[in-house]
mmCIF file of C-alpha atoms and ligand atoms in Angstrom:
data_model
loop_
_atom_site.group_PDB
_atom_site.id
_atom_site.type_symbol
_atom_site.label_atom_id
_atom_site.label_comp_id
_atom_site.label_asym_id
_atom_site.label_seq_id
_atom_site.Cartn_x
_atom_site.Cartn_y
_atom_site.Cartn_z
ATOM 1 C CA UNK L 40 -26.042 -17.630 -9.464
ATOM 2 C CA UNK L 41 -24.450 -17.683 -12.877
ATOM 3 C CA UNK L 42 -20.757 -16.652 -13.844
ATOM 4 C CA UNK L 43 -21.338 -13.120 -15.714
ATOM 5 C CA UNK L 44 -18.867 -14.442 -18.446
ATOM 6 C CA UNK L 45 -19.041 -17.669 -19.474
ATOM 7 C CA UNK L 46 -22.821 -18.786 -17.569
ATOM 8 C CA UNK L 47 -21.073 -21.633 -15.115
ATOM 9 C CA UNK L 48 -21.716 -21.684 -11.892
ATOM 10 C CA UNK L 49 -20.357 -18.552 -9.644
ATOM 11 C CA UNK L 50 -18.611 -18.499 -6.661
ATOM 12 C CA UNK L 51 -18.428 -15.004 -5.907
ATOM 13 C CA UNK L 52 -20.914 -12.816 -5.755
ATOM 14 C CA UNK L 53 -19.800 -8.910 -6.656
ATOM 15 C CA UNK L 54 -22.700 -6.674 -5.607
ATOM 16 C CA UNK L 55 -20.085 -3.268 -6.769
ATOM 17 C CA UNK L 56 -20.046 -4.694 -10.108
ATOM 18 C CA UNK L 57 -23.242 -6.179 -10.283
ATOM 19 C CA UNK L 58 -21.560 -9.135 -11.081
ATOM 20 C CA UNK L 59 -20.818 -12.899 -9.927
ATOM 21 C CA UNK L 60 -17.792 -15.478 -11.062
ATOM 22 C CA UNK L 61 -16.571 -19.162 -11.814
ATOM 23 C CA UNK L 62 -12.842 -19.136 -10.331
ATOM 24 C CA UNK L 63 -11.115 -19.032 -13.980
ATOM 25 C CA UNK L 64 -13.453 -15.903 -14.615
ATOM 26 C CA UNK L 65 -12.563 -13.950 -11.086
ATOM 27 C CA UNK L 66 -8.946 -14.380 -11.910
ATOM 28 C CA UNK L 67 -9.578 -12.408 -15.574
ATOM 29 C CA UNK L 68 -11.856 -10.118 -14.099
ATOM 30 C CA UNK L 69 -8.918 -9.120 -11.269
ATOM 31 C CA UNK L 70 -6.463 -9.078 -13.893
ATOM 32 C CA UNK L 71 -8.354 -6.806 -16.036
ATOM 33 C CA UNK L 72 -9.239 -4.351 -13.027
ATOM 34 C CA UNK L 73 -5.707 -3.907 -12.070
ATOM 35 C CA UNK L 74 -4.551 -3.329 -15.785
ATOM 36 C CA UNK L 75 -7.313 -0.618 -15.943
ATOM 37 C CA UNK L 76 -6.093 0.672 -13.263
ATOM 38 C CA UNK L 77 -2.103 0.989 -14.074
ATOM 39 C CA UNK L 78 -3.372 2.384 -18.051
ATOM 40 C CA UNK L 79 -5.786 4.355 -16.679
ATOM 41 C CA UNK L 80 -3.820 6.322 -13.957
ATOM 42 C CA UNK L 81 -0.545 5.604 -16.248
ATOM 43 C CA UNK L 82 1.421 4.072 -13.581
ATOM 44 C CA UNK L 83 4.148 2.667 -14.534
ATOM 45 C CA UNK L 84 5.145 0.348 -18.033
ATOM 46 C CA UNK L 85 6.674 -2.567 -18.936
ATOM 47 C CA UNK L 86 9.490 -0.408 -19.182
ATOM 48 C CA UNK L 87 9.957 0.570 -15.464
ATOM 49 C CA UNK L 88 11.982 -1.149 -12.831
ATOM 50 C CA UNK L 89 9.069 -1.832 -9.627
ATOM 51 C CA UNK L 90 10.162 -2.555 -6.446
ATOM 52 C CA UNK L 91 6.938 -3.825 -4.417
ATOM 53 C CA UNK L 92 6.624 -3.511 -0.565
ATOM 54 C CA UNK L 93 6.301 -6.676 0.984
ATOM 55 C CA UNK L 94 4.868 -7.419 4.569
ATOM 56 C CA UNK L 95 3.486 -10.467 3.861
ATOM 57 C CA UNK L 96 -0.236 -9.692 3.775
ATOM 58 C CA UNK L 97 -2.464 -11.267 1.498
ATOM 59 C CA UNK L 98 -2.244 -7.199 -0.284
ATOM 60 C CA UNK L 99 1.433 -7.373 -1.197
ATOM 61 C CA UNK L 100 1.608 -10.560 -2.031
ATOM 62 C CA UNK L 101 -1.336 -10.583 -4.397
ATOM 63 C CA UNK L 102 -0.230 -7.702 -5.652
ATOM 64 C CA UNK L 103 3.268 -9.462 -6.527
ATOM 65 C CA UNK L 104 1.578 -12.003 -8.004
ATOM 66 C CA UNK L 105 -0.174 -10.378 -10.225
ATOM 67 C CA UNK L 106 2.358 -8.082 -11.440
ATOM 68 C CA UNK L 107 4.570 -10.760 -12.169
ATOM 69 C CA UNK L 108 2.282 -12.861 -14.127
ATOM 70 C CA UNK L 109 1.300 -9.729 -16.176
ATOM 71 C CA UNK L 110 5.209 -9.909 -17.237
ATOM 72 C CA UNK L 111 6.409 -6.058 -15.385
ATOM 73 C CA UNK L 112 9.730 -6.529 -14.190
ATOM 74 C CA UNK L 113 9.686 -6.624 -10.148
ATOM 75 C CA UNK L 114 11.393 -7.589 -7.298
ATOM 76 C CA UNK L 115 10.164 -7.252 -3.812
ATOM 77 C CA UNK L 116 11.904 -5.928 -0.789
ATOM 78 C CA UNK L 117 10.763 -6.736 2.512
ATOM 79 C CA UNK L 118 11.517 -5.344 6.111
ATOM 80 C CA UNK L 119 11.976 -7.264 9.226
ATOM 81 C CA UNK L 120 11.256 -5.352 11.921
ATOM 82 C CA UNK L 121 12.784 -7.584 14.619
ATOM 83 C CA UNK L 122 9.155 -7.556 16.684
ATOM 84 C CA UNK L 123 8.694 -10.789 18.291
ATOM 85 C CA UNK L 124 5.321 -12.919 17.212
ATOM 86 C CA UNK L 125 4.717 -11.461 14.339
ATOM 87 C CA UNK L 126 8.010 -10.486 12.065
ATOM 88 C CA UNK L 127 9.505 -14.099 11.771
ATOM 89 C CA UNK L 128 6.077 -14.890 10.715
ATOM 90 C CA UNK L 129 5.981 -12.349 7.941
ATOM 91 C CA UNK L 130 9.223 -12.489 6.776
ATOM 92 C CA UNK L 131 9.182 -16.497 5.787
ATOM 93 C CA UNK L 132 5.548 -15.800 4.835
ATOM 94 C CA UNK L 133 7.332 -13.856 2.037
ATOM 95 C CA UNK L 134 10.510 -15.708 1.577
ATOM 96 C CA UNK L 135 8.511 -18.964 0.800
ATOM 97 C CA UNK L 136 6.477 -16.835 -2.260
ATOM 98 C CA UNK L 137 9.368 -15.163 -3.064
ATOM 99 C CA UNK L 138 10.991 -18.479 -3.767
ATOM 100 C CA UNK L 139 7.746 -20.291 -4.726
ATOM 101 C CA UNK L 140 7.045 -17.451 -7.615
ATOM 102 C CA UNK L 141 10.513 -17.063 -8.454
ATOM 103 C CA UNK L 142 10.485 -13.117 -7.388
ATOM 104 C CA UNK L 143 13.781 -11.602 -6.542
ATOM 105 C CA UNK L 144 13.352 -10.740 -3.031
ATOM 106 C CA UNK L 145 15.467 -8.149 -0.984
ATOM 107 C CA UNK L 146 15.547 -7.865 3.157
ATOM 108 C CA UNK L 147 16.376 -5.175 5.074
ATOM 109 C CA UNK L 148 16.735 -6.259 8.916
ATOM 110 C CA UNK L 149 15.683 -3.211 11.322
ATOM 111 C CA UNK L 150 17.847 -5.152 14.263
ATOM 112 C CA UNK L 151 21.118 -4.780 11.629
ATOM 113 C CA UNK L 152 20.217 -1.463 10.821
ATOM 114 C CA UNK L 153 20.467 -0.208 13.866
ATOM 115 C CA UNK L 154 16.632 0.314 14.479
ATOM 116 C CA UNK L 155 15.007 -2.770 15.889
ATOM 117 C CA UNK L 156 11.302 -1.879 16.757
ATOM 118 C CA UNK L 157 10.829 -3.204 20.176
ATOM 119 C CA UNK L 158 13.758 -0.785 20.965
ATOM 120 C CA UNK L 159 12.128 2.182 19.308
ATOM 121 C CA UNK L 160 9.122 1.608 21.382
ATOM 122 C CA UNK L 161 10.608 1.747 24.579
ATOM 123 C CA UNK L 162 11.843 5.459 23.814
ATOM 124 C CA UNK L 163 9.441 7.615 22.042
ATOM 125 C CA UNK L 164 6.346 8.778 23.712
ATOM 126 C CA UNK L 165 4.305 8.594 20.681
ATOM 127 C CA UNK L 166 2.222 5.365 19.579
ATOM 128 C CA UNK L 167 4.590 2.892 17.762
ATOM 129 C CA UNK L 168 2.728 2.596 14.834
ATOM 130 C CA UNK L 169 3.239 5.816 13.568
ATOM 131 C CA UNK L 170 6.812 6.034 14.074
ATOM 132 C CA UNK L 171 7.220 2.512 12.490
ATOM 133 C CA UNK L 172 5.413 3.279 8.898
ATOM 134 C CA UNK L 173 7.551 6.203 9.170
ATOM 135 C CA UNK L 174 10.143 3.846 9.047
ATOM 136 C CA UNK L 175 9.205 1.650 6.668
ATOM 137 C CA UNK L 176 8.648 4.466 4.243
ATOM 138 C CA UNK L 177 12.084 6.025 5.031
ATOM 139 C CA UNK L 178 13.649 2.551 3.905
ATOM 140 C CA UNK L 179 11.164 1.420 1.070
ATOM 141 C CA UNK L 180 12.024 4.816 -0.465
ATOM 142 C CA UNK L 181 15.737 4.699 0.300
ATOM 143 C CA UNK L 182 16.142 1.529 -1.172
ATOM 144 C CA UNK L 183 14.399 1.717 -4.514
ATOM 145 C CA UNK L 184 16.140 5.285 -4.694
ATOM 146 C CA UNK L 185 19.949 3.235 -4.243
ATOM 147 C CA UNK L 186 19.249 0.245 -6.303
ATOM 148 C CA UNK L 187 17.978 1.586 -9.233
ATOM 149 C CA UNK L 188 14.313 1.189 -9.222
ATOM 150 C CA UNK L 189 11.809 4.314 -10.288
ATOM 151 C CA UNK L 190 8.549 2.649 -9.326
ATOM 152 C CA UNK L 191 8.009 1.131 -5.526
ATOM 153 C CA UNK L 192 4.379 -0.344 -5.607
ATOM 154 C CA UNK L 193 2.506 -1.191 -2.568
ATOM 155 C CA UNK L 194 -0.911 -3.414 -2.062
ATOM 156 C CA UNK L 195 -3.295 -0.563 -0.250
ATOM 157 C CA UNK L 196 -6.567 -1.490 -1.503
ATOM 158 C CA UNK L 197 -9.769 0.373 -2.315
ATOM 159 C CA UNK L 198 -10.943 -0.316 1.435
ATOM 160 C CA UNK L 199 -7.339 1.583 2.958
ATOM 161 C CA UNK L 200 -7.554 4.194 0.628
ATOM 162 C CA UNK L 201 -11.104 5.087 1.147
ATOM 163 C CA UNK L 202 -10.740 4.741 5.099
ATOM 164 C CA UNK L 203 -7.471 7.022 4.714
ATOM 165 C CA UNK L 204 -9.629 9.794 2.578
ATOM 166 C CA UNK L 205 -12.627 9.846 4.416
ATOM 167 C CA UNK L 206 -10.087 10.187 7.545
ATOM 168 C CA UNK L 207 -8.274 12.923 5.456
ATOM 169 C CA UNK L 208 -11.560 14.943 4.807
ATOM 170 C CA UNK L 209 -12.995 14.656 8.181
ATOM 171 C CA UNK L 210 -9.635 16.972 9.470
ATOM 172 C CA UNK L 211 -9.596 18.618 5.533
ATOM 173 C CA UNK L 212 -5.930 18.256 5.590
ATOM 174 C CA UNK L 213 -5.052 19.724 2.593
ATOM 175 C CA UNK L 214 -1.509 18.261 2.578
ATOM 176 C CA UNK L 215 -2.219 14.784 2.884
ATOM 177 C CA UNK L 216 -5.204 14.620 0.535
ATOM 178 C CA UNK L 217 -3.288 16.428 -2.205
ATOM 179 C CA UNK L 218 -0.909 13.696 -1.855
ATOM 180 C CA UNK L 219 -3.749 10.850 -1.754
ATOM 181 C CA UNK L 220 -4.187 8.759 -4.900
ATOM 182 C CA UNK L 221 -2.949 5.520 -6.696
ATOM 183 C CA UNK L 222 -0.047 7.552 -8.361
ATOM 184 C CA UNK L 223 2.532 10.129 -6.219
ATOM 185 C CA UNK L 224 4.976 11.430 -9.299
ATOM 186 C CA UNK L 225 8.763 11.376 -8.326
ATOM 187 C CA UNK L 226 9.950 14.446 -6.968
ATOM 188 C CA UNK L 227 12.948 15.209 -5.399
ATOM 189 C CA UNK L 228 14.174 12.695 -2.930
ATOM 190 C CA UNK L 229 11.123 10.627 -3.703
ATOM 191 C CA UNK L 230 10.938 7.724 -6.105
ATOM 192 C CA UNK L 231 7.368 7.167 -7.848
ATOM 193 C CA UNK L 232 5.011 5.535 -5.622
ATOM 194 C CA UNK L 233 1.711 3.427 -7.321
ATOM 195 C CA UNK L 234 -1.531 1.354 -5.815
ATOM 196 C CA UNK L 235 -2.052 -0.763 -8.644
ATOM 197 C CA UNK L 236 -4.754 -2.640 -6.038
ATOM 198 C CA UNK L 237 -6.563 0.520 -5.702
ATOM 199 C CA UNK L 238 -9.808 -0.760 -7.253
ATOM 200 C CA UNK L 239 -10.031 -3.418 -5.578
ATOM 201 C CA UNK L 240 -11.034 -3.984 -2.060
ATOM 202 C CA UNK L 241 -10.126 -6.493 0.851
ATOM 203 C CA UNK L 242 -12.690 -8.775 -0.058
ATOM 204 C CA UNK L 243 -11.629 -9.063 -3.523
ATOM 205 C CA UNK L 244 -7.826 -9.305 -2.775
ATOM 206 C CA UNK L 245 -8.634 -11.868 -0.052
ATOM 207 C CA UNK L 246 -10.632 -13.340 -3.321
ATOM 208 C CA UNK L 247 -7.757 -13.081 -5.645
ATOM 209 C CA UNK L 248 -4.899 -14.803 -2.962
ATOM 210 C CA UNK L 249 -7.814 -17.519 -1.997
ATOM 211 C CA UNK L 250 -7.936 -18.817 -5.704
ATOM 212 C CA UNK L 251 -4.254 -18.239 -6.820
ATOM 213 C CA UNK L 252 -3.456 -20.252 -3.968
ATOM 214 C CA UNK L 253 -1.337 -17.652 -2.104
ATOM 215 C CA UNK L 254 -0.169 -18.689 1.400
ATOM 216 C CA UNK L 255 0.010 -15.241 3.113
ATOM 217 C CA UNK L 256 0.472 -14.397 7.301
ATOM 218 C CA UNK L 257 -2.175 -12.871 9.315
ATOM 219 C CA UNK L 258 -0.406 -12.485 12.346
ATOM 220 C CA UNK L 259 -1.482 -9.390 14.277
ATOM 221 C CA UNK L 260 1.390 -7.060 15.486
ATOM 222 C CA UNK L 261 1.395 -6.673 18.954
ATOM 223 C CA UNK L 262 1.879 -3.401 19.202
ATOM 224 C CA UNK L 263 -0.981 -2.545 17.174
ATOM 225 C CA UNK L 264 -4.466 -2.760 18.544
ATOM 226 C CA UNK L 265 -6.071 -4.001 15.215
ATOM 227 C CA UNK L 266 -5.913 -2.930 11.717
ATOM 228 C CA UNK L 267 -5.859 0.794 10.967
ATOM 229 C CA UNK L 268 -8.837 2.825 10.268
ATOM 230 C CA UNK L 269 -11.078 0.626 11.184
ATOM 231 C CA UNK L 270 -13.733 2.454 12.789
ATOM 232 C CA UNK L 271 -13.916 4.281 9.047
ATOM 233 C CA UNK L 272 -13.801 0.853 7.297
ATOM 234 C CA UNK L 273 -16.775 -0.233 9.230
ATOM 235 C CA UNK L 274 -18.298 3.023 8.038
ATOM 236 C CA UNK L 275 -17.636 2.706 4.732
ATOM 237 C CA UNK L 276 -18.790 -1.130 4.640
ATOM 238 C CA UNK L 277 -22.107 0.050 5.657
ATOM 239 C CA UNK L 278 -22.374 2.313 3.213
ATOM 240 C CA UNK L 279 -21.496 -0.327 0.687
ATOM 241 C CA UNK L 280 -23.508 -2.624 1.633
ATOM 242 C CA UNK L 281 -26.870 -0.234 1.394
ATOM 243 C CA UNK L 282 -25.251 1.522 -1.757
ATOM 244 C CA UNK L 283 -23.182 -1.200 -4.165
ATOM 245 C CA UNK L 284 -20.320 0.118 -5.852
ATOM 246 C CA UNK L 285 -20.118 3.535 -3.591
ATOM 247 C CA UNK L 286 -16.541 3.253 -1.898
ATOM 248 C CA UNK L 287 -14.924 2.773 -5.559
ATOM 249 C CA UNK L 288 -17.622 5.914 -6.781
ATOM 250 C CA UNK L 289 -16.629 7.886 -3.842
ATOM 251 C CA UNK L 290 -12.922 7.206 -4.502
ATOM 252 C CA UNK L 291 -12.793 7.790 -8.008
ATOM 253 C CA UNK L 292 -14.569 11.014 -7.795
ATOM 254 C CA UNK L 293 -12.094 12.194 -5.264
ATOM 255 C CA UNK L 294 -9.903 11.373 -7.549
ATOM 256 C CA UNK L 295 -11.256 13.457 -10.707
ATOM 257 C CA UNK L 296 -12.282 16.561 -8.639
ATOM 258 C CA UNK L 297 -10.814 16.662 -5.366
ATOM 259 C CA UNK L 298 -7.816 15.847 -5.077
ATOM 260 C CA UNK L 299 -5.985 18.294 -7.874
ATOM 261 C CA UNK L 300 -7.878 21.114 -5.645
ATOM 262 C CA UNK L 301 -6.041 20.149 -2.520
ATOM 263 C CA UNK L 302 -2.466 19.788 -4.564
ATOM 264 C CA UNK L 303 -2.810 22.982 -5.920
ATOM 265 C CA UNK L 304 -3.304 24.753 -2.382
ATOM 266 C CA UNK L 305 -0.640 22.938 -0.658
ATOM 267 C CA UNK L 306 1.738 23.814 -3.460
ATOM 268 C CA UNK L 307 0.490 27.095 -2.297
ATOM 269 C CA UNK L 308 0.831 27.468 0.934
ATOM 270 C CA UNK L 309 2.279 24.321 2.044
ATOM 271 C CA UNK L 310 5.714 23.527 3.571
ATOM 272 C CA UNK L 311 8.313 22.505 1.150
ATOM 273 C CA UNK L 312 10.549 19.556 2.296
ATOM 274 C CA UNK L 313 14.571 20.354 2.483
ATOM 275 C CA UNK L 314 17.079 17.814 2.148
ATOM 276 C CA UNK L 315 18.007 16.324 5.895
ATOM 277 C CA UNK L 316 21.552 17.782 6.995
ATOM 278 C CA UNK L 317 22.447 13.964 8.236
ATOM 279 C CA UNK L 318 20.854 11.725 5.523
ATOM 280 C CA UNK L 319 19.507 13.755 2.568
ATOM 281 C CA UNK L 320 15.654 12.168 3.303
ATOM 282 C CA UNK L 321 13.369 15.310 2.255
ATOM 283 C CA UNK L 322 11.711 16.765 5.605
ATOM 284 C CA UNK L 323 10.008 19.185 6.995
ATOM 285 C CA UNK L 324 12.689 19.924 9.846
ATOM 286 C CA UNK L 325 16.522 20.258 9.948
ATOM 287 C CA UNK L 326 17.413 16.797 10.539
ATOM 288 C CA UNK L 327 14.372 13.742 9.707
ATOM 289 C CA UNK L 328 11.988 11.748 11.693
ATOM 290 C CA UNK L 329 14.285 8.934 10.883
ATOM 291 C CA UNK L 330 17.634 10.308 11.704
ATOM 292 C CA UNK L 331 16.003 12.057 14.970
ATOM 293 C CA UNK L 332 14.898 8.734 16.034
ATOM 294 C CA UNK L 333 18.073 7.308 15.482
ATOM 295 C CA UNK L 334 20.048 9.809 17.479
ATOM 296 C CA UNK L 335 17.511 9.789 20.325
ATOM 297 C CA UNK L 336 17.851 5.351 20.269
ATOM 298 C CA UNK L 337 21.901 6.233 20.524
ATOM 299 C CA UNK L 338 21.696 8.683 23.653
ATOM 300 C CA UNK L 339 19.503 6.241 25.758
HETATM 301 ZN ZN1 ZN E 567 -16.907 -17.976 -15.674
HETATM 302 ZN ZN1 ZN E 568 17.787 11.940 7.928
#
């Protein structure tokens, strides 16, 4: 197979794009898809201060890479959240780009916080997982919101986002699909939130962080059993395979027709968040998930 661009030989094959690449081609050809992306969905400028989530993934750090090298000004915070076999792992995963890439990096420590994982999990009844993106959010929001930064990016790729939407429509909950897309506007409480990887799924990112030489972690929390979604993700790759291009044409439509429907109807007759009495976090309740979890860890 020949490169689609400049004839050499291609390494990767892109059946979605009905095209292949040399390595010098793929790296244009991601570039270009994730600048289409940020114009098209006007996500943020070179004007805006990004803070990107890092876990350490080959997502976020691909992401970081590439934002960097297409001269937006970011920093990255991570969170260590003080599980044992898989957060020291992350954490220098990150700390070694970080320094590597020259990226400012920022760490929040859940154990110095007052919220180390392993202690959350022995006192809530619900799975861990849930309860620990809940966390994540609470701080990845919190600390763009206190430092100064209206953008916090994160590397979900076309294959999360279409798992989380096809997830979404199979309960058609209105709330949570008005809010799906690659761009969540600030509102108050909330700093802007983008998926600049959005078009671009796990094969391509894997792709991308293969060829720029990216040394990510893969080490599998414990306390999850396997990646999220999954069972939808192995939907979805079916589908792809038989029907090239589909998740991106599936997403994208959702995008153009669907999901201004759903915003509109939970403006309507959604719930609107109120400020937390303890912290300020917008919520649905009196006091948030957060600070409930936090009062709940100080009365064991
Ligand atoms: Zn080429
Ligand atoms: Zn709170």
């Amino acid at each position: 197979m020949k490169c689609t661009r400049c004839k050499d030989t291609a390494v990767i094959a892109l059946p979605s794009h009905n095209a292949g690449f040399c390595p010098e081609c793929y790296l244009l050809f991601f570039e270009r898809q994730v600048e289409k992306a940020i114009k098209d969905k006007k996500l943020f400028s070179h004007d805006d201060k990004i803070l990107i989530a890092l876990s350490g993934g080959k997502d976020s750090l691909a992401l970081a890479w590439q934002l960097k090298k297409l001269g937006y000004d970011v920093s990255g915070l991570h969170i260590d959240l003080a599980i044992p076999g898989s957060s020291a792992d992350a954490r220098s995963h990150v700390e070694r780009f970080c320094s590597e890439n020259r990226l400012e990096l920022y760490i929040l420590e859940m154990e110095k916080m007052g919220l180390p994982i392993p202690e959350v999990k022995k006192i809530i009844k619900r799975p861990v997982c849930s309860v620990c993106g809940k966390i994540k959010r609470y701080y990845f929001n919190k600390f763009a919101m206190d430092n100064g930064f209206n953008v916090l990016a994160t590397g979900h790729n076309l294959d999360d986002e279409v798992a989380r939407l096809f997830s979404n429509v199979f309960r058609w909950d209105a709330a949570y699909l008005g809010d799906q897309g690659p761009l969540l506007p600030a509102e108050n409480g909330f700093v802007r939130k983008v998926k600049p990887l959005y078009r671009m799924g796990e094969f391509e990112t894997a792709n991308l962080s293969f060829l720029a030489g990216i040394d990510y972690g893969f080490t599998p929390c414990p306390y999850s059993k396997g990646a999220s979604f999954t069972f939808y993700k192995t939907l979805m790759d079916e589908l792809e395979h038989k029907q090239p291009g589909r998740k991106l044409n599936f997403y994208e439509g959702f995008l153009s027709r669907g999901q201004k429907a759903f915003a509109k109807m939970d403006r309507e007759e959604g719930q609107k968040p109120t400020p937390c009495l303890n912290c300020g976090y917008p919520t649905s309740e009196d006091i948030c998930g957060v600070c409930r979890i936090r009062q709940i860890l100080g009365d064991s």
